[in-house]
Coordinates of C-alpha atoms in Angstrom, one line a residue:
M1 CA 121.6 101.1 110.8
D2 CA 121.1 98.2 108.2
L3 CA 120.7 99.8 105.0
T4 CA 120.6 96.4 103.0
A5 CA 117.2 96.4 102.3
L6 CA 117.6 99.3 100.1
P7 CA 119.3 99.5 96.6
E8 CA 122.9 100.5 96.8
P9 CA 122.3 104.6 94.8
M10 CA 119.1 104.7 97.8
R11 CA 121.8 103.9 100.7
R12 CA 124.4 106.6 99.3
E13 CA 121.8 109.5 98.9
L14 CA 120.2 108.2 102.4
L15 CA 123.9 108.6 104.1
W16 CA 124.8 111.6 102.5
C17 CA 121.4 113.3 103.4
V18 CA 122.1 112.3 107.2
C19 CA 125.9 113.8 107.1
R20 CA 124.5 116.8 105.7
I21 CA 121.9 117.2 108.0
I22 CA 124.4 116.5 110.9
G23 CA 126.5 118.8 109.0
L24 CA 124.3 121.4 109.1
G25 CA 124.1 121.0 113.1
Q26 CA 120.7 119.4 112.9
K27 CA 120.0 116.2 114.9
V28 CA 118.7 113.1 113.2
S29 CA 116.6 110.7 115.4
T30 CA 118.1 107.2 114.6
P31 CA 114.5 105.4 115.6
A32 CA 112.7 107.5 112.9
L33 CA 115.6 106.6 110.3
S34 CA 115.4 103.0 111.3
I35 CA 111.3 103.3 110.6
L36 CA 112.2 105.2 107.2
V37 CA 114.6 102.8 106.0
R38 CA 112.4 99.7 106.8
R39 CA 109.5 101.8 104.9
L40 CA 111.5 102.6 102.1
G41 CA 112.7 98.9 101.7
E42 CA 109.3 97.6 101.7
V43 CA 108.0 100.3 99.1
V44 CA 111.1 99.1 96.6
T45 CA 110.0 95.2 97.1
D46 CA 106.4 96.2 96.9
Y47 CA 107.0 97.7 93.1
P48 CA 109.8 95.8 91.6
A49 CA 108.6 96.6 88.0
Q50 CA 108.9 100.1 88.6
G51 CA 112.6 99.6 89.5
L52 CA 112.7 102.2 92.3
C53 CA 116.4 102.8 93.3
S54 CA 116.5 106.3 94.1
L55 CA 114.9 108.7 96.8
L56 CA 114.2 110.9 93.4
D57 CA 112.2 108.3 91.4
L58 CA 109.2 109.3 93.7
S59 CA 108.1 112.7 95.1
G60 CA 108.0 112.9 99.1
T61 CA 104.0 113.0 98.7
D62 CA 104.4 109.9 96.7
W63 CA 106.8 107.8 99.0
C64 CA 104.6 108.7 101.9
Q65 CA 101.3 107.4 100.0
R66 CA 103.2 104.2 99.0
I67 CA 104.5 103.6 102.5
S68 CA 100.9 104.2 103.9
L69 CA 99.7 101.7 101.4
G70 CA 102.4 99.1 102.4
V71 CA 101.5 99.5 106.0
H72 CA 97.7 99.3 105.5
R73 CA 98.4 96.1 103.3
R74 CA 100.7 94.4 105.7
T75 CA 98.9 95.2 109.0
G76 CA 94.8 96.5 107.9
R77 CA 95.6 99.7 109.5
L78 CA 97.3 102.9 108.6
P79 CA 100.5 103.9 110.0
A80 CA 100.1 105.8 113.3
T81 CA 100.1 109.5 112.9
A82 CA 103.4 109.9 114.8
T83 CA 105.4 107.2 112.4
A84 CA 103.5 109.3 109.3
Q85 CA 104.7 112.4 110.5
Q86 CA 108.3 111.2 111.4
V87 CA 108.6 109.8 107.9
R88 CA 107.5 113.1 106.2
V89 CA 109.5 115.2 108.0
L90 CA 112.5 112.8 107.3
L91 CA 111.7 112.6 103.5
S92 CA 111.1 116.4 103.3
R93 CA 114.5 117.4 104.8

C-alpha cells in the first residue's frame, strides 16, 4: 500500500493503528484502507494552510465531512454510502 500521499506523522499513526487492530485479532479491509489513504491525502492537499499532518488534527467527524466535501468537489456527487461508511468505520477504530 502506497502511503506517500500522506505526511510522515500520519503515515506512522496509520501504520500503528493497522498493527494495533491486527494485534487485537481483528481484520483490516485492504480496499477500504486504500480508499481511506487516498481520501486523507486529498484532504491534506485541499487544506494546505491548515498544515494537517496528524490524524488527531481533526475529529473523526471533521475528517469524514472534509472527505465528503472533497469527493463532491471533484466528482459533483457525494461518496457512495458504502464508501462513506467504510471510511467512518476505519476512522473510528
